[in-house]
């Protein structure tokens, strides 16, 4: 059997907790098959240090972790600059936040080349290579330029924007051409897949070969939607363990007289946090019966703190939470409990289970695993209600959530009110359907669907030996 080689910017020990959907899902996916996981070590090398000769290698159970450090310039240009200063905002429809700087694209190319050079030394001829996320779009074309003929697939964890938005990136044609060095391009949702099809047909002059296979630049690429899932059994088992139980008991005791609303995510402008706090304010204004009877716990873990857009958001959120508490709080009731930190993964299920309502209201999100974790953690005989943004990739699957448009503040407040007062029989029916879908399409399903599609590309493409031109 071929070995699986996973490549991503973030690499995490699969035996340890991680915040961020990609690290959590890949840890789950790789621990069941073993293989090699290659990426950035998370370390920034001293500027005077000589360039790294070989990757650091570490064994984590059946998974070999191979990582390389980044120089300070590469970290600034590749990670903060091009990946998170251009691709992240544009792919999340925030053209206003994108900063196009010529130096950053140079660093992005340089790091992808450096990754390709190091990875090549570790590859076996029949390895299957699975590259993840926007940091590494050109990795396959760099590997192909070095002569690598392995089968390669790419999975985009974030949304792919519509053609007109993608075309705002000065290097959009180069980025899409690089996608044709892969045998398979995987997306989170049907909407992303449609955006890809439309772009390659109208902008790149690709030929539609049917079955989501496209020919351009002398190569054939297959595309597909593979919505990422969670390890439902593992998450349910976690919720039965002591740390989760203790958290559940603490929360239910502390909030015994109130209903708990919960938000958990990285502090990111794509997550719709200010809009959510405004919707909670609107709930208290429009439906004052919630005063002293509903509390919003908002946990936002620190993320990309070297970037101004993220520090601005932190200040905005703190001020919004402070003003809701100042305007509505009582001596014995704080409407919003906001925490800027990570919750230990072992305790998360207990927190989810104690909540009557989860607010998962991103302005745009590739998938959103928090929504799925919330469902898995519920007591099936008394489940909480999921309020979900229609702009999360998960909305294509989680049809029994209460859908909201997070830009519509009063509309969201109205839906939260409905969630808080939903009768048990409706909660049971919705939760039953939601659990069924996250169970059927879990992280193992995602991995096997993607890898089966990647393996099937061998029969239909004539890509071997053909570089992208
Ligand atoms: P993203 O990949 O954009 O961060 P997802 O919702 O897909 O968003 O994945 C987030 C993952 O990180 C989930 O597994 C979630 O449990 C975890 N996570 C997010 N925020 C926190 C937090 N504050 N504390 C602990 N874990 C978190
Ligand atoms: O899921 C999107 C994503 O960018 C992942 O690639 C990443 O692991 C996660 O969010 C956290 O972001 P970062 O790696 O920049 O801390």
XYZ file of C-alpha atoms and ligand atoms in Angstrom:
512
model
C 0.000 0.000 0.000
C 1.238 3.510 -0.799
C 2.331 5.707 2.061
C 0.283 8.835 2.757
C 2.296 12.049 2.865
C 0.391 15.030 4.223
C 1.785 18.524 3.763
C 0.434 21.588 5.537
C 1.773 24.820 6.915
C 0.800 23.884 10.497
C 1.949 20.534 11.792
C 0.731 19.320 15.167
C 1.493 16.223 17.154
C -1.681 14.151 16.567
C -1.511 13.001 20.196
C -1.873 16.577 21.507
C -4.674 19.149 21.432
C -4.676 21.833 18.739
C -6.829 24.892 17.950
C -7.672 25.343 14.283
C -9.741 23.059 12.081
C -6.919 21.878 9.871
C -4.619 20.643 12.625
C -7.481 18.917 14.432
C -8.781 17.157 11.300
C -5.377 16.082 9.973
C -4.356 14.781 13.376
C -7.537 12.683 13.370
C -7.098 11.558 9.748
C -3.421 10.623 9.976
C -3.535 8.833 13.305
C -5.711 6.106 11.776
C -3.399 5.383 8.810
C 0.054 6.549 9.882
C 2.324 8.225 7.359
C 4.444 11.338 7.023
C 3.305 14.865 7.943
C 5.504 17.646 6.570
C 5.324 21.394 7.189
C 6.509 24.389 9.165
C 7.936 23.721 12.638
C 6.239 26.839 14.020
C 9.768 28.178 14.789
C 11.336 31.307 13.365
C 15.069 30.814 12.878
C 17.528 33.492 14.038
C 18.485 35.697 11.119
C 22.145 34.777 11.580
C 21.461 31.012 11.613
C 22.619 29.101 8.503
C 19.830 27.834 6.218
C 18.429 24.539 7.466
C 20.155 21.563 5.835
C 17.459 18.958 6.545
C 14.003 18.815 8.143
C 13.628 18.037 11.869
C 12.237 14.514 12.162
C 10.143 13.316 15.098
C 8.077 10.162 15.564
C 4.532 10.591 16.969
C 3.083 7.086 17.181
C 2.646 5.863 13.604
C 3.069 9.351 12.197
C 6.466 10.772 11.271
C 6.559 14.541 11.667
C 9.059 16.353 9.423
C 9.297 20.096 9.891
C 11.376 23.031 8.759
C 11.912 26.433 10.378
C 11.159 29.709 8.598
C 13.453 32.723 8.558
C 11.970 35.942 9.965
C 11.708 37.374 6.426
C 9.982 34.277 5.097
C 7.557 34.222 8.028
C 6.706 37.871 7.445
C 6.308 37.555 3.671
C 4.939 34.042 3.176
C 2.791 33.496 6.290
C 1.757 36.968 7.486
C 2.117 38.674 4.111
C 0.852 36.636 1.184
C -0.999 33.776 2.930
C -2.785 35.771 5.609
C -2.544 39.295 4.197
C -3.748 38.454 0.653
C -5.173 34.948 0.234
C -7.032 34.719 3.546
C -8.915 38.040 3.247
C -9.665 37.678 -0.475
C -10.842 34.078 -0.167
C -13.080 35.205 2.726
C -14.500 38.027 0.575
C -12.631 40.799 2.417
C -10.942 42.579 -0.469
C -10.919 45.694 1.697
C -8.454 44.012 4.087
C -6.089 42.601 1.456
C -2.623 44.120 1.138
C -0.955 43.370 -2.161
C 2.777 43.754 -1.729
C 5.231 42.554 -4.344
C 7.711 41.381 -1.690
C 5.184 39.006 -0.201
C 4.560 37.039 -3.382
C 8.330 36.582 -3.712
C 8.478 35.124 -0.188
C 5.445 32.924 -0.867
C 7.164 31.443 -3.941
C 10.472 31.103 -2.105
C 8.974 29.165 0.805
C 6.986 26.859 -1.478
C 10.206 26.139 -3.411
C 12.082 25.507 -0.156
C 9.315 23.151 1.077
C 9.440 21.273 -2.247
C 13.222 20.879 -2.058
C 13.132 19.491 1.497
C 10.111 17.289 0.913
C 11.616 15.710 -2.190
C 14.447 14.235 -0.105
C 11.883 12.342 2.009
C 9.648 10.982 -0.771
C 9.315 7.410 -1.991
C 8.238 6.770 -5.607
C 4.743 5.543 -4.832
C 3.903 7.950 -1.988
C 0.559 9.671 -2.311
C 0.959 13.358 -1.532
C -1.910 15.319 -0.020
C -1.261 19.060 0.259
C -3.459 21.279 2.438
C -4.588 24.851 2.315
C -3.859 28.208 0.799
C -0.309 28.546 2.083
C 0.849 25.822 -0.296
C -1.055 26.220 -3.574
C 2.131 26.220 -5.744
C 3.787 23.302 -3.929
C 2.866 20.682 -6.547
C 4.147 22.770 -9.435
C 7.417 23.281 -7.550
C 7.667 19.532 -6.907
C 6.857 18.753 -10.550
C 9.564 21.205 -11.643
C 11.997 19.098 -9.602
C 10.854 15.960 -11.433
C 8.354 14.587 -8.890
C 5.787 12.366 -10.623
C 3.869 11.191 -7.564
C 0.137 11.430 -7.444
C -0.782 14.694 -5.727
C -4.010 16.069 -4.364
C -4.809 19.436 -2.814
C -7.518 20.286 -0.307
C -8.563 23.884 0.307
C -9.803 24.287 3.898
C -11.044 27.824 3.331
C -13.669 28.952 0.811
C -12.833 29.615 -2.829
C -14.336 32.986 -3.803
C -16.318 33.695 -6.970
C -14.364 34.332 -10.154
C -14.596 38.139 -10.021
C -13.232 38.252 -6.479
C -10.440 35.752 -7.155
C -9.461 37.783 -10.206
C -8.703 40.775 -7.945
C -5.503 39.030 -6.824
C -2.770 40.286 -9.147
C -1.350 36.740 -9.457
C -4.699 34.957 -9.818
C -3.835 33.336 -13.168
C -0.527 32.042 -11.800
C -2.277 30.616 -8.722
C -4.898 28.781 -10.762
C -2.332 27.498 -13.251
C -0.450 26.057 -10.239
C -3.620 24.186 -9.229
C -3.362 22.206 -12.469
C -0.138 20.599 -11.230
C -2.315 18.543 -8.869
C -4.280 15.492 -9.986
C -7.179 16.352 -7.689
C -8.410 19.675 -6.301
C -10.697 19.255 -3.280
C -13.019 21.902 -1.875
C -15.222 22.099 1.200
C -18.529 22.787 -0.518
C -20.477 22.600 -3.761
C -20.434 26.406 -3.851
C -16.606 26.415 -3.851
C -16.559 23.741 -6.547
C -18.862 25.847 -8.717
C -16.607 28.867 -8.227
C -13.632 26.785 -9.367
C -15.456 25.410 -12.426
C -16.651 28.836 -13.444
C -13.194 30.373 -13.051
C -11.296 27.718 -15.008
C -13.844 27.629 -17.825
C -14.206 31.353 -18.315
C -10.882 32.761 -17.168
C -8.360 29.972 -17.855
C -9.903 28.637 -21.073
C -10.126 25.111 -19.649
C -11.969 22.352 -21.499
C -14.716 20.636 -19.512
C -14.117 16.878 -19.840
C -17.194 16.033 -17.755
C -17.352 14.612 -14.222
C -15.663 17.765 -12.896
C -12.498 17.047 -14.876
C -10.894 20.013 -16.585
C -8.079 20.228 -19.082
C -5.825 23.294 -19.316
C -2.109 24.097 -19.409
C -1.446 20.674 -20.912
C -2.776 18.856 -17.848
C -6.004 17.373 -16.543
C -7.268 18.108 -13.053
C -10.236 16.544 -11.341
C -12.164 18.684 -8.866
C -14.615 17.713 -6.144
C -16.407 18.802 -2.984
C -15.316 16.876 0.125
C -16.838 18.483 3.218
C -14.496 17.911 6.130
C -15.902 16.216 9.234
C -14.910 15.449 12.802
C -14.164 12.180 14.553
C -17.620 11.873 16.116
C -16.878 8.771 18.196
C -13.664 10.229 19.544
C -15.411 13.492 20.436
C -18.285 11.665 22.123
C -15.836 9.546 24.094
C -14.024 12.728 25.143
C -17.295 14.127 26.446
C -17.632 11.119 28.790
C -14.218 11.654 30.353
C -13.524 13.410 33.609
C -12.344 16.860 32.407
C -15.430 17.280 30.186
C -17.776 15.984 32.885
C -16.229 18.307 35.456
C -16.610 21.275 33.091
C -20.244 20.335 32.416
C -21.031 20.113 36.117
C -19.281 23.403 36.878
C -21.191 25.198 34.142
C -24.606 23.733 34.922
C -24.165 24.611 38.583
C -22.916 28.131 37.860
C -25.694 28.816 35.346
C -28.461 26.766 36.947
C -30.878 29.712 36.778
C -29.900 30.882 33.323
C -29.708 29.688 29.745
C -26.256 29.603 28.284
C -25.379 30.785 24.774
C -21.916 29.826 23.555
C -19.461 30.972 20.903
C -16.023 29.332 20.482
C -13.506 30.165 17.780
C -10.197 31.714 16.882
C -10.352 35.491 17.085
C -10.692 36.087 13.352
C -12.599 38.700 11.336
C -14.174 35.927 9.267
C -16.001 34.616 12.341
C -18.485 37.488 12.656
C -17.781 38.212 16.320
C -18.750 41.924 16.471
C -21.968 41.166 14.577
C -22.737 38.382 17.074
C -22.295 40.649 20.099
C -24.555 43.215 18.401
C -27.136 40.498 17.774
C -26.986 39.570 21.465
C -27.490 43.228 22.391
C -30.482 43.318 20.028
C -31.859 40.153 21.695
C -31.758 41.872 25.090
C -33.409 44.981 23.635
C -36.107 43.275 21.599
C -36.857 40.458 24.051
C -36.156 41.851 27.536
C -37.365 38.654 29.188
C -33.820 37.404 28.477
C -32.336 39.986 30.811
C -30.857 38.099 33.756
C -31.937 34.798 32.211
C -29.503 34.400 29.293
C -25.710 34.634 29.370
C -23.409 34.602 26.374
C -20.035 32.931 26.891
C -17.716 33.962 24.083
C -14.347 32.252 23.876
C -12.014 33.586 21.221
C -8.562 32.066 21.074
C -5.620 34.271 20.139
C -4.725 34.001 16.463
C -2.284 35.780 14.090
C -1.549 38.415 16.706
C 1.276 39.934 14.660
C -1.283 41.352 12.234
C -2.982 44.722 12.665
C -6.342 43.496 11.361
C -6.429 40.990 14.226
C -5.378 43.417 16.967
C -7.990 45.910 15.715
C -10.622 43.193 16.001
C -9.536 42.363 19.545
C -9.985 45.994 20.569
C -13.391 46.217 18.850
C -14.644 43.037 20.476
C -13.496 44.029 23.951
C -15.205 47.372 23.594
C -18.470 45.825 22.342
C -18.588 43.251 25.150
C -17.792 45.985 27.671
C -20.600 48.194 26.401
C -23.221 45.394 26.516
C -22.143 44.551 30.069
C -22.129 48.235 31.033
C -25.570 48.901 29.556
C -27.394 45.733 30.630
C -25.350 44.145 33.450
C -26.598 43.858 37.024
C -24.689 43.248 40.231
C -25.641 39.593 40.033
C -25.601 39.123 36.241
C -22.991 39.703 33.583
C -24.609 39.379 30.109
C -21.402 38.542 28.199
C -18.501 36.542 29.526
C -15.723 37.043 27.062
C -12.409 35.178 27.221
C -9.462 35.630 24.922
C -7.878 32.205 25.310
C -7.947 28.532 24.405
C -10.057 26.056 26.311
C -8.292 22.705 26.867
C -9.659 20.321 24.234
C -10.550 17.748 26.909
C -12.923 20.269 28.543
C -14.571 21.597 25.376
C -17.290 18.909 25.092
C -18.480 19.728 28.622
C -18.806 23.389 27.713
C -20.703 22.598 24.507
C -23.036 20.266 26.381
C -23.867 22.842 29.029
C -24.954 25.369 26.391
C -28.614 25.704 25.377
C -27.610 27.431 22.143
C -24.389 27.545 20.105
C -23.803 30.646 18.012
C -21.742 29.701 14.965
C -22.226 32.805 12.875
C -19.206 33.440 10.628
C -19.436 36.006 7.838
C -17.654 33.411 5.711
C -16.122 30.061 6.637
C -14.799 27.131 4.617
C -16.578 24.568 6.801
C -16.607 25.217 10.586
C -15.854 22.264 12.799
C -17.108 23.915 15.982
C -20.665 23.465 14.661
C -20.065 19.724 14.275
C -18.344 19.370 17.658
C -21.303 21.105 19.324
C -23.720 18.585 17.795
C -21.571 15.604 18.820
C -21.301 16.827 22.417
C -25.043 17.215 23.071
C -27.112 15.064 25.405
C -29.319 13.277 22.825
C -32.263 13.331 25.234
C -32.039 17.090 25.873
C -29.974 18.632 23.064
C -29.044 22.270 22.598
C -29.825 24.234 19.434
C -27.314 25.192 16.753
C -27.673 28.682 15.254
C -25.601 28.609 12.081
C -24.555 31.176 9.502
C -25.734 30.446 5.993
C -22.241 31.535 4.892
C -20.418 28.675 6.639
C -19.578 25.701 4.394
C -21.289 23.540 7.040
C -24.642 25.088 6.079
C -24.766 22.844 2.979
C -24.852 19.791 5.249
C -26.400 20.948 8.537
C -29.820 21.743 7.150
C -31.540 21.230 10.510
C -29.627 24.021 12.207
C -31.406 27.365 12.581
C -29.894 29.334 9.714
C -29.071 33.036 10.002
C -27.642 35.812 7.896
C -25.056 37.205 10.355
C -25.130 40.627 8.676
C -28.806 40.899 9.649
C -28.418 41.768 13.329
C -32.111 41.938 14.287
C -32.917 38.856 12.209
C -30.173 36.935 14.029
C -31.532 38.111 17.386
C -34.972 36.851 16.403
C -33.553 33.441 15.514
C -31.621 33.275 18.792
C -34.888 33.976 20.598
C -36.492 31.101 18.703
C -33.563 28.822 19.620
C -33.837 29.716 23.319
C -37.517 28.806 23.335
C -37.537 25.784 21.054
C -39.704 22.967 22.433
C -38.054 19.650 23.296
C -39.674 17.643 20.482
C -38.350 20.037 17.834
C -34.897 20.064 19.430
C -34.876 16.252 19.456
C -35.904 15.974 15.805
C -33.358 18.525 14.617
C -30.543 17.045 16.670
C -31.325 13.540 15.435
C -30.904 14.650 11.808
C -27.810 16.726 12.507
C -26.110 13.888 14.356
C -26.906 11.506 11.538
C -25.218 13.679 8.937
C -22.069 14.416 10.965
C -21.789 10.711 11.731
C -22.185 9.621 8.112
C -19.845 12.274 6.796
C -17.212 12.235 9.517
C -13.468 12.808 9.267
C -12.797 9.174 8.231
C -15.373 9.479 5.430
C -13.739 12.734 4.325
C -10.273 11.165 4.223
C -11.401 8.044 2.387
C -13.562 9.955 -0.115
C -10.704 12.274 -0.982
C -8.077 9.545 -1.221
C -10.352 7.291 -3.299
C -10.981 10.166 -5.713
C -7.247 10.879 -5.862
C -6.442 7.248 -6.601
C -9.047 7.138 -9.349
C -7.354 10.034 -11.171
C -4.594 7.676 -12.343
C -6.885 5.993 -14.885
C -8.249 9.059 -16.512
C -5.468 11.601 -16.724
C -2.463 11.613 -18.988
C -0.554 13.789 -16.621
C 2.454 11.625 -15.929
C 5.704 13.316 -16.995
C 3.883 16.513 -17.963
C 4.913 19.690 -16.166
C 2.559 22.678 -16.038
C 3.346 25.168 -18.803
P -10.768 27.380 11.919
O -10.124 26.280 11.161
O -11.036 28.596 11.076
O -10.052 27.750 13.172
P -12.943 25.480 12.664
O -14.225 25.745 13.395
O -13.106 24.690 11.429
O -12.248 26.895 12.400
O -11.967 24.680 13.605
C -11.604 25.174 14.847
C -11.018 24.053 15.705
O -10.229 24.630 16.741
C -12.083 23.211 16.377
O -11.642 21.895 16.504
C -12.219 23.881 17.752
O -12.591 23.005 18.786
C -10.823 24.401 18.007
N -10.907 25.683 18.719
C -11.303 26.860 18.217
N -11.292 27.810 19.167
C -10.905 27.219 20.285
C -10.696 27.679 21.624
N -10.901 28.949 21.993
N -10.277 26.783 22.532
C -10.057 25.506 22.172
N -10.239 25.017 20.942
C -10.643 25.852 20.011
O -8.688 26.228 8.730
C -8.083 27.357 8.258
C -6.774 27.641 8.962
O -6.062 28.657 8.345
C -5.857 26.475 8.995
O -5.060 26.397 7.875
C -5.101 26.749 10.223
O -4.587 25.616 10.829
C -6.119 27.429 11.129
O -6.979 28.078 10.278
C -5.420 28.298 12.155
O -4.682 29.334 11.556
P -3.111 29.520 11.731
O -2.453 28.281 11.253
O -2.793 30.720 10.908
O -2.877 29.727 13.191
